[in-house]
mmCIF file of C-alpha atoms in Angstrom:
data_model
loop_
_atom_site.group_PDB
_atom_site.id
_atom_site.type_symbol
_atom_site.label_atom_id
_atom_site.label_comp_id
_atom_site.label_asym_id
_atom_site.label_seq_id
_atom_site.Cartn_x
_atom_site.Cartn_y
_atom_site.Cartn_z
ATOM 1 C CA GLN A 6 0.000 0.000 0.000
ATOM 2 C CA VAL A 7 0.986 3.630 -0.355
ATOM 3 C CA GLN A 8 3.217 4.537 2.558
ATOM 4 C CA LEU A 9 5.574 7.243 3.775
ATOM 5 C CA VAL A 10 7.874 6.572 6.720
ATOM 6 C CA GLU A 11 9.894 9.381 8.280
ATOM 7 C CA SER A 12 13.018 8.978 10.377
ATOM 8 C CA GLY A 13 15.871 11.059 11.754
ATOM 9 C CA GLY A 14 14.135 13.129 14.390
ATOM 10 C CA GLY A 15 15.578 13.694 17.836
ATOM 11 C CA VAL A 16 16.856 16.228 20.326
ATOM 12 C CA VAL A 17 19.374 18.810 19.119
ATOM 13 C CA GLN A 18 20.868 21.939 20.653
ATOM 14 C CA PRO A 19 20.101 25.396 19.263
ATOM 15 C CA GLY A 20 22.342 26.089 16.305
ATOM 16 C CA GLY A 21 22.698 22.397 15.562
ATOM 17 C CA SER A 22 21.791 20.337 12.512
ATOM 18 C CA LEU A 23 19.626 17.342 11.745
ATOM 19 C CA ARG A 24 18.684 15.447 8.581
ATOM 20 C CA LEU A 25 15.259 13.908 8.218
ATOM 21 C CA SER A 26 14.462 11.114 5.776
ATOM 22 C CA CYS A 27 11.180 9.921 4.333
ATOM 23 C CA ALA A 28 11.013 6.503 2.661
ATOM 24 C CA ALA A 29 8.228 6.121 0.117
ATOM 25 C CA SER A 30 6.601 2.924 -1.120
ATOM 26 C CA GLY A 31 3.510 1.779 -2.977
ATOM 27 C CA PHE A 32 3.563 4.481 -5.658
ATOM 28 C CA THR A 33 5.830 5.826 -8.409
ATOM 29 C CA PHE A 34 7.829 8.209 -6.218
ATOM 30 C CA SER A 35 9.649 9.775 -9.164
ATOM 31 C CA SER A 36 6.370 11.073 -10.640
ATOM 32 C CA TYR A 37 5.214 13.177 -7.697
ATOM 33 C CA GLY A 38 6.208 16.367 -5.963
ATOM 34 C CA MET A 39 6.794 16.015 -2.252
ATOM 35 C CA HIS A 40 6.384 18.299 0.741
ATOM 36 C CA TRP A 41 7.452 18.671 4.339
ATOM 37 C CA VAL A 42 4.833 19.988 6.773
ATOM 38 C CA ARG A 43 5.400 20.571 10.476
ATOM 39 C CA GLN A 44 3.289 20.915 13.596
ATOM 40 C CA ALA A 45 4.579 22.493 16.786
ATOM 41 C CA PRO A 46 3.301 20.905 20.014
ATOM 42 C CA GLY A 47 -0.368 21.778 20.503
ATOM 43 C CA LYS A 48 -0.388 24.003 17.410
ATOM 44 C CA GLY A 49 -1.650 23.894 13.839
ATOM 45 C CA LEU A 50 -0.057 22.808 10.581
ATOM 46 C CA GLU A 51 2.674 24.751 8.781
ATOM 47 C CA TRP A 52 3.967 23.962 5.303
ATOM 48 C CA VAL A 53 7.771 23.907 5.272
ATOM 49 C CA ALA A 54 9.133 22.942 1.860
ATOM 50 C CA PHE A 55 8.329 21.446 -1.548
ATOM 51 C CA ILE A 56 10.402 19.687 -4.188
ATOM 52 C CA ARG A 57 9.301 18.969 -7.730
ATOM 53 C CA TYR A 58 9.086 15.343 -8.927
ATOM 54 C CA ASP A 59 12.470 15.593 -10.624
ATOM 55 C CA GLY A 60 14.142 17.826 -8.052
ATOM 56 C CA SER A 61 14.366 20.734 -10.480
ATOM 57 C CA ASN A 62 12.370 23.195 -8.365
ATOM 58 C CA LYS A 63 12.304 23.739 -4.635
ATOM 59 C CA TYR A 64 10.277 26.139 -2.506
ATOM 60 C CA TYR A 65 10.549 27.035 1.173
ATOM 61 C CA ALA A 66 8.545 28.798 3.831
ATOM 62 C CA ASP A 67 10.077 32.121 4.809
ATOM 63 C CA SER A 68 10.577 30.793 8.344
ATOM 64 C CA VAL A 69 13.103 28.185 7.156
ATOM 65 C CA LYS A 70 14.559 29.727 3.991
ATOM 66 C CA GLY A 71 18.350 29.717 4.017
ATOM 67 C CA ARG A 72 18.487 27.184 6.868
ATOM 68 C CA PHE A 73 16.648 24.119 5.543
ATOM 69 C CA THR A 74 17.292 22.217 2.308
ATOM 70 C CA ILE A 75 14.884 19.756 0.732
ATOM 71 C CA SER A 76 16.213 17.079 -1.596
ATOM 72 C CA ARG A 77 15.289 13.690 -2.997
ATOM 73 C CA ASP A 78 16.872 10.538 -4.366
ATOM 74 C CA ASN A 79 14.459 8.959 -6.820
ATOM 75 C CA SER A 80 16.662 5.881 -7.159
ATOM 76 C CA LYS A 81 16.119 5.227 -3.438
ATOM 77 C CA ASN A 82 12.493 6.472 -3.251
ATOM 78 C CA THR A 83 13.565 8.778 -0.449
ATOM 79 C CA LEU A 84 12.910 12.404 0.457
ATOM 80 C CA TYR A 85 15.207 14.408 2.735
ATOM 81 C CA LEU A 86 15.154 17.565 4.806
ATOM 82 C CA GLN A 87 18.516 18.954 5.921
ATOM 83 C CA MET A 88 17.943 21.325 8.826
ATOM 84 C CA ASN A 89 20.759 23.658 9.888
ATOM 85 C CA SER A 90 20.989 26.522 12.393
ATOM 86 C CA LEU A 91 18.091 25.050 14.315
ATOM 87 C CA ARG A 92 16.090 27.238 16.680
ATOM 88 C CA ALA A 93 13.740 26.507 19.552
ATOM 89 C CA GLU A 94 10.823 27.529 17.342
ATOM 90 C CA ASP A 95 11.666 24.694 14.922
ATOM 91 C CA THR A 96 10.543 22.204 17.573
ATOM 92 C CA ALA A 97 7.722 20.233 15.959
ATOM 93 C CA VAL A 98 6.553 16.990 14.477
ATOM 94 C CA TYR A 99 7.743 16.927 10.882
ATOM 95 C CA TYR A 100 5.589 15.134 8.321
ATOM 96 C CA CYS A 101 6.470 14.289 4.761
ATOM 97 C CA ALA A 102 3.496 14.431 2.443
ATOM 98 C CA LYS A 103 2.841 13.496 -1.159
ATOM 99 C CA ASP A 104 1.357 15.944 -3.622
ATOM 100 C CA PRO A 105 -1.572 14.409 -5.548
ATOM 101 C CA GLY A 106 -0.552 15.913 -8.891
ATOM 102 C CA VAL A 107 1.246 13.634 -11.347
ATOM 103 C CA VAL A 108 4.331 15.566 -12.542
ATOM 104 C CA ALA A 109 2.483 18.900 -12.205
ATOM 105 C CA ALA A 110 2.089 19.602 -8.488
ATOM 106 C CA ILE A 111 -1.213 20.830 -7.128
ATOM 107 C CA GLY A 112 -0.148 22.028 -3.707
ATOM 108 C CA ALA A 113 -2.288 19.722 -1.593
ATOM 109 C CA PHE A 114 -1.303 16.671 0.459
ATOM 110 C CA ASP A 115 -2.985 13.333 -0.184
ATOM 111 C CA ILE A 116 -0.674 10.933 1.654
ATOM 112 C CA TRP A 117 1.094 11.701 4.934
ATOM 113 C CA GLY A 118 3.758 9.918 6.898
ATOM 114 C CA GLN A 119 3.377 9.258 10.611
ATOM 115 C CA GLY A 120 5.741 12.100 11.477
ATOM 116 C CA THR A 121 9.057 12.414 13.296
ATOM 117 C CA MET A 122 9.600 14.642 16.327
ATOM 118 C CA VAL A 123 12.339 17.269 16.330
ATOM 119 C CA THR A 124 13.132 18.972 19.630
ATOM 120 C CA VAL A 125 15.521 21.909 19.716
ATOM 121 C CA SER A 126 16.622 22.496 23.280
ATOM 122 C CA SER A 127 19.735 23.084 25.327
ATOM 123 C CA GLU B 13 0.305 35.220 1.699
ATOM 124 C CA ILE B 14 -3.315 34.112 1.896
ATOM 125 C CA VAL B 15 -4.653 33.918 5.450
ATOM 126 C CA MET B 16 -7.163 31.162 6.214
ATOM 127 C CA THR B 17 -9.555 31.647 9.141
ATOM 128 C CA GLN B 18 -11.631 28.806 10.575
ATOM 129 C CA SER B 19 -14.654 29.076 12.823
ATOM 130 C CA PRO B 20 -15.603 28.131 15.387
ATOM 131 C CA ALA B 21 -12.428 27.110 17.173
ATOM 132 C CA THR B 22 -14.368 24.419 19.026
ATOM 133 C CA LEU B 23 -17.672 22.816 18.093
ATOM 134 C CA SER B 24 -19.572 20.690 20.602
ATOM 135 C CA VAL B 25 -21.887 18.216 18.900
ATOM 136 C CA SER B 26 -23.826 15.150 19.992
ATOM 137 C CA PRO B 27 -23.329 11.870 18.103
ATOM 138 C CA GLY B 28 -25.795 11.631 15.231
ATOM 139 C CA GLU B 29 -26.119 15.379 14.888
ATOM 140 C CA ARG B 30 -24.963 17.535 11.991
ATOM 141 C CA ALA B 31 -21.737 19.558 12.207
ATOM 142 C CA THR B 32 -20.995 22.600 10.073
ATOM 143 C CA LEU B 33 -17.457 23.997 9.970
ATOM 144 C CA SER B 34 -16.496 27.241 8.249
ATOM 145 C CA CYS B 35 -13.328 28.410 6.536
ATOM 146 C CA ARG B 36 -12.687 31.863 5.119
ATOM 147 C CA ALA B 37 -9.829 32.995 2.864
ATOM 148 C CA SER B 38 -8.377 36.512 2.928
ATOM 149 C CA GLN B 39 -8.651 36.581 -0.875
ATOM 150 C CA SER B 40 -10.210 34.335 -3.476
ATOM 151 C CA VAL B 41 -8.757 30.839 -3.746
ATOM 152 C CA SER B 42 -11.267 29.746 -6.389
ATOM 153 C CA SER B 43 -12.063 26.082 -5.582
ATOM 154 C CA ASN B 44 -8.496 25.215 -4.613
ATOM 155 C CA LEU B 45 -9.378 24.312 -1.059
ATOM 156 C CA ALA B 46 -8.775 21.100 0.867
ATOM 157 C CA TRP B 47 -10.017 19.795 4.224
ATOM 158 C CA TYR B 48 -8.048 17.488 6.522
ATOM 159 C CA GLN B 49 -8.988 15.513 9.617
ATOM 160 C CA GLN B 50 -6.483 14.943 12.413
ATOM 161 C CA LYS B 51 -7.002 12.708 15.417
ATOM 162 C CA PRO B 52 -4.771 12.887 18.515
ATOM 163 C CA GLY B 53 -1.344 11.383 17.908
ATOM 164 C CA GLN B 54 -2.040 10.783 14.225
ATOM 165 C CA ALA B 55 -1.074 12.433 10.978
ATOM 166 C CA PRO B 56 -3.657 14.518 9.144
ATOM 167 C CA ARG B 57 -5.827 12.746 6.557
ATOM 168 C CA LEU B 58 -7.130 14.313 3.359
ATOM 169 C CA LEU B 59 -10.933 14.456 3.342
ATOM 170 C CA ILE B 60 -11.904 16.892 0.606
ATOM 171 C CA TYR B 61 -10.074 18.579 -2.274
ATOM 172 C CA GLY B 62 -11.272 20.957 -4.945
ATOM 173 C CA ALA B 63 -13.598 22.353 -2.255
ATOM 174 C CA SER B 64 -16.159 19.568 -2.747
ATOM 175 C CA THR B 65 -14.555 16.319 -4.000
ATOM 176 C CA ARG B 66 -14.204 13.567 -1.424
ATOM 177 C CA ALA B 67 -10.836 11.851 -1.319
ATOM 178 C CA THR B 68 -10.598 8.095 -1.813
ATOM 179 C CA GLY B 69 -12.319 6.135 0.934
ATOM 180 C CA ILE B 70 -13.953 9.115 2.630
ATOM 181 C CA PRO B 71 -17.549 8.388 3.728
ATOM 182 C CA ALA B 72 -20.409 10.232 2.051
ATOM 183 C CA ARG B 73 -21.417 11.897 5.332
ATOM 184 C CA PHE B 74 -18.529 14.324 4.716
ATOM 185 C CA SER B 75 -19.305 17.047 2.194
ATOM 186 C CA GLY B 76 -17.618 20.274 1.199
ATOM 187 C CA SER B 77 -19.001 23.366 -0.461
ATOM 188 C CA GLY B 78 -18.082 26.913 -1.366
ATOM 189 C CA SER B 79 -15.787 28.823 -3.671
ATOM 190 C CA GLY B 80 -13.909 32.082 -3.678
ATOM 191 C CA THR B 81 -13.453 33.049 -0.052
ATOM 192 C CA GLU B 82 -16.153 31.148 1.865
ATOM 193 C CA PHE B 83 -16.120 27.387 2.408
ATOM 194 C CA THR B 84 -18.008 24.874 4.514
ATOM 195 C CA LEU B 85 -17.334 21.317 5.637
ATOM 196 C CA THR B 86 -20.458 19.475 6.710
ATOM 197 C CA ILE B 87 -20.585 16.180 8.563
ATOM 198 C CA SER B 88 -24.165 15.035 8.172
ATOM 199 C CA SER B 89 -24.431 12.651 11.128
ATOM 200 C CA LEU B 90 -21.480 12.574 13.486
ATOM 201 C CA GLN B 91 -20.028 9.192 14.315
ATOM 202 C CA SER B 92 -17.755 8.552 17.292
ATOM 203 C CA GLU B 93 -14.716 8.331 14.994
ATOM 204 C CA ASP B 94 -15.384 11.823 13.599
ATOM 205 C CA PHE B 95 -14.447 13.657 16.775
ATOM 206 C CA ALA B 96 -11.159 15.259 15.770
ATOM 207 C CA VAL B 97 -9.556 18.509 14.620
ATOM 208 C CA TYR B 98 -10.321 19.684 11.082
ATOM 209 C CA TYR B 99 -8.100 21.973 9.032
ATOM 210 C CA CYS B 100 -8.750 23.783 5.778
ATOM 211 C CA GLN B 101 -5.876 24.567 3.401
ATOM 212 C CA GLN B 102 -5.641 26.690 0.269
ATOM 213 C CA TYR B 103 -3.526 25.711 -2.707
ATOM 214 C CA ASN B 104 -4.571 28.387 -5.168
ATOM 215 C CA ASN B 105 -1.624 30.737 -4.635
ATOM 216 C CA TRP B 106 1.490 28.881 -3.556
ATOM 217 C CA PRO B 107 4.036 28.880 -2.205
ATOM 218 C CA PRO B 108 3.203 29.110 0.545
ATOM 219 C CA MET B 109 0.303 26.752 1.004
ATOM 220 C CA THR B 110 -1.565 27.988 4.057
ATOM 221 C CA PHE B 111 -3.751 26.274 6.627
ATOM 222 C CA GLY B 112 -6.500 27.531 8.845
ATOM 223 C CA GLY B 113 -6.044 27.346 12.595
ATOM 224 C CA GLY B 114 -8.326 24.328 12.904
ATOM 225 C CA THR B 115 -11.732 23.491 14.362
ATOM 226 C CA LYS B 116 -11.929 20.923 17.134
ATOM 227 C CA VAL B 117 -15.116 18.864 17.005
ATOM 228 C CA GLU B 118 -15.814 17.511 20.468
ATOM 229 C CA ILE B 119 -18.509 15.403 22.039
ATOM 230 C CA LYS B 120 -21.320 17.403 23.611
#
């Protein structure tokens, strides 16, 4: 079945780095744009980043621009989020999510992973 | 950036009753509006896209309506498994995609 499984979360000090991974299965990963969405504890949802199906275009929320980098390896069916210069306000559950548009992204999220927790604290 | 506003923040409903949730956009998003359901400790789940199209496997008691700036999610007869937080999200002008603050549907 269609599945996304995130990993790589944990506790990191302010200013530190972390790389999240998202393993995809059950669909043709290389045909779909992918997103990262986060949710701070007890708060709502915030879109973080998007990468086109072929990796040729990437977009970021202003809150993470210049600090986070989204990437993908279509040969491994895996999505990544490299997070640098982490701040306390980056503490959240990070979800990877599939865009429903084939090749041409729509900007919605039809499949979600279970999420991975990132805690930024000294 | 388009701001999405949901109301009410909390809705208390008895099982079997109808629930009506509202979502307003700060500018027109046409019909590029999705609704998600999130239960405690779980990832969100897509319910509705294109303002009114149910996603795969979503029961018919969930319906969406509206266009432009005003949208509604209706749950015709609440079941126990429907008590959750619901978010609307616009994807007309992106990036960024933006979510509403959520409506919690709780048992009355």
